[in-house]
């Protein structure tokens, strides 16, 4: 077993014992906070099979030996999610990054899970296509990791989340056997929806090997406009735009601190992005500018790189940084913005204006537990949630980062037992109480 594995500085030899490979060096590309997380988990060995066949062999060995596994892509965010329990091995798909099939005429693409989002976008752009997905985690993350963590970005306003155009998935079960759901055609409706089940499961149900996505034609032209002013006027503009016939691909509300990160004035901001034919983009921007001016807001066009800068500003910059994901009824946004202004003025805030989903980040210092609980109560009263995907170890020890799971915990436990009966996959990484 494992005879096919080809090793480099971070691939351990097949003859190594558990004790041998625990002492091995980790990949050079790992960030310091990920290295610290590995140390906290007991310095597990880092395994990086070069292809999917070797990946399956390794998972079969792990099952036979009873190893506790932490699935990983490039390991850029190993410190995200729950505190987790010590593991015996990190199994990475970073080397499994090949293009399997791009059916450009059918608007579908199948890739190995280790391919990064940036690599896929480059491939698709050659035929005038793209994956309309811009997560805060960035283009350097592997697609498997992005699916597993359920990341999203501003483009969900027009296109939905990643799971909405994930149409096929192949993954390794706890015993190292392949399973799959969906297929390579857009209208595949047969079978159980494994794509939605594994999306956002944080590696707790299996190790993703292959993914099939629906792709979209690239717009001919882009345009972004920012409108700034006081909170009440910004909320009025948001209400008008939501009810209008405009078709932005992204529509965000930014806190003053978040706007300042983009070298805009430190004011409440509506940031809209349009993607269409050039005439439509220009016309829609003019409509927004007119409506903003009538409300006493300043309106200005902004260069397209602003969206990448926005994502980068929401990336936790240190181990003590805190990232919050939340959602609530859009009708309750006025109350939320007032609450943020009162108790978290230094936090960077970003809300997808039509859905009520959003992000908060304290880039350097962490908020108090009391502040987080107050914001969580506010979201839950508004029929939403608040989770804390990235935070310091000390903060995670004081707070259930996932919050109230609703009425589905019993069902989720049953699914976990079926997919991972020994609770060896990503132990402690996902919901508290998931592993009995």
XYZ file of C-alpha atoms in Angstrom:
436
model
C 0.000 0.000 0.000
C 1.127 3.574 -0.764
C 3.736 2.288 -3.206
C 2.677 4.918 -5.738
C 3.260 7.924 -3.539
C 5.927 10.321 -4.754
C 7.419 12.343 -1.937
C 9.015 15.754 -1.546
C 9.908 17.828 1.495
C 6.428 17.520 2.909
C 5.436 14.048 1.628
C 6.429 11.287 4.052
C 7.937 7.965 2.891
C 5.592 4.993 2.781
C 7.786 3.016 5.151
C 7.604 5.652 7.875
C 5.956 4.824 11.163
C 3.461 7.092 12.860
C 6.194 8.324 15.207
C 8.522 9.019 12.271
C 6.187 11.167 10.268
C 4.868 13.095 13.261
C 8.287 14.727 13.459
C 8.371 15.639 9.773
C 8.532 19.204 8.535
C 5.352 20.829 7.296
C 5.057 22.559 3.895
C 6.921 25.822 3.454
C 3.771 27.521 2.189
C 1.922 27.178 5.506
C 1.222 30.461 7.298
C 2.528 30.860 10.834
C -0.948 30.680 12.363
C -1.527 27.332 10.599
C 1.775 26.052 11.957
C 0.704 27.078 15.448
C -2.554 25.210 14.977
C -0.706 22.043 13.960
C 1.400 22.309 17.099
C -1.757 22.652 19.182
C -3.166 19.522 17.525
C -0.135 17.468 18.564
C 2.162 18.065 15.566
C 0.471 15.533 13.281
C 2.255 14.419 10.125
C 1.438 16.142 6.839
C 0.592 13.754 4.014
C 0.302 15.054 0.460
C -0.491 12.287 -2.053
C 0.328 13.267 -5.661
C -2.873 11.933 -7.241
C -6.358 10.710 -6.397
C -5.445 7.033 -6.497
C -2.736 7.542 -3.895
C -5.136 9.697 -1.885
C -7.591 6.796 -1.692
C -4.818 4.376 -0.695
C -3.769 6.679 2.110
C -7.332 7.034 3.401
C -7.662 3.244 3.381
C -4.478 2.969 5.440
C -5.768 5.605 7.855
C -9.002 3.643 8.260
C -7.147 0.388 8.900
C -4.945 2.054 11.518
C -7.781 4.059 13.085
C -6.040 7.382 12.515
C -7.876 10.600 13.266
C -7.720 12.728 10.133
C -7.830 16.453 9.451
C -8.670 16.944 5.739
C -6.890 19.922 4.190
C -6.244 21.668 0.914
C -3.286 24.032 0.987
C -3.645 24.468 4.741
C -4.048 28.236 4.545
C -6.724 28.334 7.226
C -6.133 25.366 9.498
C -6.900 27.564 12.500
C -10.439 28.304 11.291
C -13.438 26.422 12.647
C -13.835 24.776 16.033
C -10.912 24.143 18.370
C -10.697 20.570 17.187
C -9.183 17.569 18.928
C -5.660 16.180 18.414
C -5.295 14.248 15.156
C -2.838 11.679 13.835
C -2.531 12.978 10.285
C -3.311 15.933 8.069
C -4.182 14.670 4.588
C -3.782 17.361 1.956
C -5.184 17.473 -1.580
C -2.805 20.292 -2.585
C -1.027 18.110 -5.179
C -4.332 16.871 -6.642
C -4.941 19.999 -8.689
C -5.578 18.808 -12.237
C -8.184 19.835 -14.775
C -10.256 16.751 -15.589
C -12.675 18.144 -18.174
C -13.863 21.530 -19.357
C -16.949 21.182 -21.523
C -17.039 24.811 -22.606
C -20.082 24.373 -24.855
C -22.032 22.850 -21.955
C -20.779 25.446 -19.438
C -19.389 22.808 -17.063
C -15.941 22.075 -15.674
C -14.606 19.185 -13.576
C -11.415 19.565 -11.544
C -9.521 17.898 -8.734
C -10.217 19.439 -5.348
C -6.676 20.727 -4.815
C -6.912 23.206 -7.691
C -7.072 26.774 -6.428
C -9.832 29.177 -7.366
C -7.288 31.390 -9.112
C -6.026 28.501 -11.251
C -9.561 27.623 -12.305
C -10.428 31.224 -13.196
C -7.341 31.410 -15.424
C -8.359 28.222 -17.253
C -11.957 29.340 -17.731
C -10.986 32.825 -18.929
C -9.338 31.284 -22.003
C -12.827 30.465 -23.310
C -14.520 33.632 -22.014
C -15.993 31.939 -18.949
C -15.647 32.203 -15.183
C -16.853 30.895 -11.870
C -18.819 33.801 -10.338
C -17.407 33.342 -6.872
C -15.307 35.799 -4.842
C -14.883 34.506 -1.280
C -13.058 36.466 1.370
C -10.711 33.483 1.610
C -9.247 34.524 -1.757
C -8.106 32.904 -4.970
C -5.177 31.098 -3.323
C -7.506 28.683 -1.516
C -8.213 25.233 -2.936
C -11.695 24.619 -4.284
C -12.158 21.637 -1.987
C -11.459 23.800 1.055
C -13.810 26.527 -0.166
C -16.618 23.993 -0.553
C -15.873 22.396 2.820
C -15.889 25.685 4.716
C -18.901 27.152 2.918
C -17.193 30.438 2.112
C -19.008 33.076 0.083
C -18.503 36.563 -1.301
C -20.275 39.581 -2.711
C -21.165 37.882 -6.005
C -23.701 35.731 -4.157
C -26.078 38.691 -4.631
C -26.507 37.788 -8.305
C -25.270 34.209 -8.603
C -25.841 32.608 -5.210
C -23.283 30.737 -3.134
C -20.782 28.183 -4.402
C -23.148 25.305 -3.680
C -25.665 26.795 -6.120
C -23.412 26.017 -9.092
C -21.714 22.932 -7.680
C -23.393 20.181 -9.720
C -21.177 17.167 -9.024
C -18.890 15.941 -6.260
C -16.684 12.885 -5.676
C -15.300 12.252 -2.202
C -13.590 9.646 -0.060
C -15.599 8.122 2.742
C -14.104 7.380 6.150
C -13.054 3.921 4.900
C -11.191 5.250 1.861
C -13.851 4.226 -0.671
C -15.056 6.658 -3.306
C -18.607 8.015 -3.297
C -20.199 10.634 -5.511
C -23.235 12.773 -6.053
C -24.559 14.734 -9.006
C -22.807 14.579 -12.343
C -21.437 16.556 -15.275
C -24.702 17.912 -16.616
C -26.488 20.950 -15.267
C -29.922 19.304 -15.019
C -28.890 16.208 -13.088
C -31.692 15.576 -10.585
C -31.150 11.918 -9.718
C -29.997 10.779 -6.295
C -29.269 12.457 -2.981
C -27.928 16.010 -3.019
C -24.430 15.280 -1.747
C -23.193 18.655 -2.968
C -25.267 20.597 -0.471
C -24.523 18.074 2.275
C -20.738 18.385 2.001
C -20.805 22.139 1.391
C -20.000 23.778 4.720
C -19.407 20.463 6.559
C -15.796 21.428 7.418
C -14.397 18.057 6.362
C -16.463 16.180 8.933
C -18.177 13.877 6.398
C -15.455 13.014 3.897
C -12.416 14.126 1.913
C -13.362 15.818 -1.361
C -11.495 14.574 -4.443
C -13.285 15.984 -7.515
C -15.741 18.805 -8.156
C -17.942 19.704 -11.115
C -19.222 23.256 -11.490
C -21.560 25.075 -13.776
C -19.674 27.983 -15.354
C -20.913 31.324 -16.691
C -19.940 33.605 -19.591
C -17.742 36.516 -18.555
C -19.527 39.882 -18.751
C -18.353 42.221 -21.507
C -17.865 45.163 -19.162
C -17.580 45.948 -15.467
C -18.388 48.983 -13.390
C -18.352 49.773 -9.669
C -19.875 52.753 -7.888
C -19.581 53.780 -4.229
C -22.148 55.949 -2.449
C -21.239 57.441 0.936
C -22.916 59.400 3.704
C -24.772 59.057 6.982
C -26.340 55.769 8.033
C -29.990 56.774 7.571
C -29.483 58.040 4.027
C -27.485 54.926 3.146
C -30.326 52.728 4.391
C -32.831 54.723 2.328
C -30.700 54.218 -0.768
C -30.434 50.526 -0.022
C -34.240 50.222 0.188
C -34.714 52.063 -3.096
C -32.141 49.960 -4.926
C -33.509 46.651 -3.633
C -36.933 47.558 -5.054
C -35.561 48.877 -8.343
C -35.081 47.141 -11.695
C -31.306 47.437 -11.477
C -29.300 44.209 -11.763
C -26.016 44.561 -9.867
C -23.886 41.454 -9.529
C -22.717 42.632 -6.086
C -24.445 44.946 -3.602
C -22.761 45.505 -0.234
C -23.133 47.839 2.729
C -19.825 48.758 4.362
C -19.149 50.183 7.804
C -17.042 53.358 8.059
C -14.027 51.316 9.191
C -14.361 48.976 6.203
C -14.674 51.905 3.784
C -11.519 53.469 5.213
C -9.619 50.249 4.432
C -10.432 50.884 0.759
C -9.066 54.442 0.935
C -12.594 55.815 0.792
C -13.939 58.277 3.336
C -14.700 56.749 6.725
C -18.474 56.776 6.232
C -21.270 54.272 5.758
C -21.044 53.093 2.159
C -23.090 51.326 -0.489
C -20.798 49.523 -2.917
C -22.361 48.208 -6.133
C -20.832 46.247 -8.973
C -22.363 45.828 -12.411
C -21.358 43.316 -15.065
C -23.040 43.346 -18.471
C -22.649 45.025 -21.852
C -20.946 48.404 -21.577
C -24.057 50.486 -22.306
C -26.064 48.748 -19.587
C -23.293 49.140 -17.022
C -22.991 52.855 -17.732
C -26.749 53.434 -17.651
C -27.228 51.619 -14.348
C -24.377 53.516 -12.725
C -25.985 56.786 -13.785
C -29.284 55.744 -12.198
C -27.536 54.936 -8.914
C -25.649 58.227 -8.951
C -28.885 60.164 -9.482
C -30.689 58.397 -6.633
C -27.733 58.875 -4.299
C -27.468 62.583 -5.085
C -31.151 63.104 -4.299
C -30.523 61.648 -0.835
C -27.543 63.914 -0.208
C -24.998 61.140 -0.663
C -21.662 61.384 -2.441
C -21.347 59.003 -5.403
C -18.179 58.056 -7.244
C -16.978 55.374 -9.636
C -14.318 53.073 -8.218
C -11.734 50.920 -9.994
C -12.498 47.185 -10.163
C -9.559 46.071 -7.954
C -11.527 47.475 -5.006
C -13.329 44.123 -4.659
C -10.079 42.245 -4.223
C -8.956 44.871 -1.712
C -12.233 44.443 0.159
C -11.755 40.688 0.401
C -8.170 41.143 1.536
C -9.210 43.566 4.272
C -11.513 40.911 5.753
C -8.760 38.313 5.949
C -7.693 37.849 9.610
C -4.166 39.225 9.877
C -3.016 37.518 13.029
C -3.844 34.678 15.389
C -5.714 37.159 17.620
C -7.888 38.497 14.787
C -11.584 37.628 14.914
C -13.817 36.920 11.908
C -17.589 36.724 12.276
C -20.134 35.371 9.822
C -23.753 36.360 10.375
C -27.160 36.609 8.778
C -30.516 38.066 9.728
C -33.720 39.242 8.105
C -32.921 42.114 5.713
C -35.715 44.128 7.325
C -33.684 44.127 10.547
C -30.554 45.642 9.014
C -31.250 49.170 10.352
C -31.209 47.880 13.931
C -28.058 45.852 13.302
C -26.156 48.793 11.828
C -27.139 50.945 14.796
C -25.940 48.204 17.141
C -22.617 47.929 15.322
C -22.119 51.676 15.446
C -22.730 51.616 19.203
C -20.696 48.615 20.378
C -18.245 47.765 17.574
C -17.170 51.005 15.872
C -13.662 49.719 15.090
C -14.821 46.477 13.457
C -14.857 46.166 9.698
C -18.440 45.398 8.692
C -19.761 44.141 5.370
C -23.368 43.152 4.679
C -24.784 41.740 1.458
C -27.572 44.273 1.228
C -30.357 42.150 -0.251
C -29.875 38.943 1.762
C -28.868 40.226 5.198
C -25.819 37.936 5.298
C -22.467 39.441 6.108
C -19.103 39.514 7.818
C -17.399 41.352 10.647
C -13.695 41.336 11.332
C -11.514 42.740 14.061
C -8.207 42.640 12.102
C -5.768 42.936 15.001
C -7.465 42.876 18.416
C -10.270 40.609 19.545
C -13.687 41.734 20.813
C -14.997 40.780 24.219
C -17.162 37.706 24.655
C -19.931 40.012 25.887
C -19.847 41.963 22.617
C -20.107 38.780 20.549
C -22.949 37.383 22.647
C -24.835 40.667 22.372
C -24.487 40.639 18.582
C -25.470 36.964 18.467
C -28.645 37.611 20.465
C -29.482 40.451 18.102
C -29.107 38.188 15.052
C -31.041 35.287 16.593
C -33.948 37.541 17.570
C -33.996 38.647 13.916
C -34.290 34.969 12.843
C -30.630 34.725 11.934
C -27.358 33.415 13.319
C -23.841 34.466 14.214
C -20.795 32.196 14.038
C -17.098 32.876 14.606
C -15.060 30.914 12.031
C -11.739 32.515 12.997
C -10.628 33.639 16.457
C -7.916 33.148 19.037
C -7.762 29.909 20.997
C -8.631 31.746 24.212
C -11.759 33.264 22.679
C -12.872 29.906 21.264
C -12.470 28.388 24.724
C -14.922 30.937 26.146
C -17.531 30.825 23.396
C -19.436 28.292 21.314
C -18.294 29.614 17.964
C -21.210 28.090 16.035
C -24.108 29.207 18.215
C -27.571 27.685 18.320
C -27.844 24.958 15.627
C -31.640 25.075 15.402
C -33.739 21.932 15.338
C -31.433 20.021 13.004
C -28.744 18.792 15.402
C -30.291 15.332 15.854
C -30.464 14.862 12.082
C -26.889 16.083 11.692
C -25.703 13.624 14.335
C -27.409 10.789 12.471
C -25.718 11.835 9.218
C -22.361 12.076 10.982
C -22.771 8.549 12.388
C -23.543 7.222 8.913
C -20.639 8.958 7.178
C -18.068 8.779 9.979
C -19.129 6.194 12.581
C -15.876 6.425 14.558
C -15.713 10.251 14.462
C -12.230 10.174 12.917
C -12.754 12.936 10.343
C -11.997 16.499 11.484
C -12.826 15.700 15.126
C -14.152 18.698 17.033
C -13.895 20.966 14.000
C -17.591 21.448 13.353
C -20.672 21.923 15.555
C -20.397 21.303 19.275
C -22.290 18.130 20.141
C -22.062 16.715 16.622
C -19.850 13.845 17.751
C -21.530 11.770 20.445
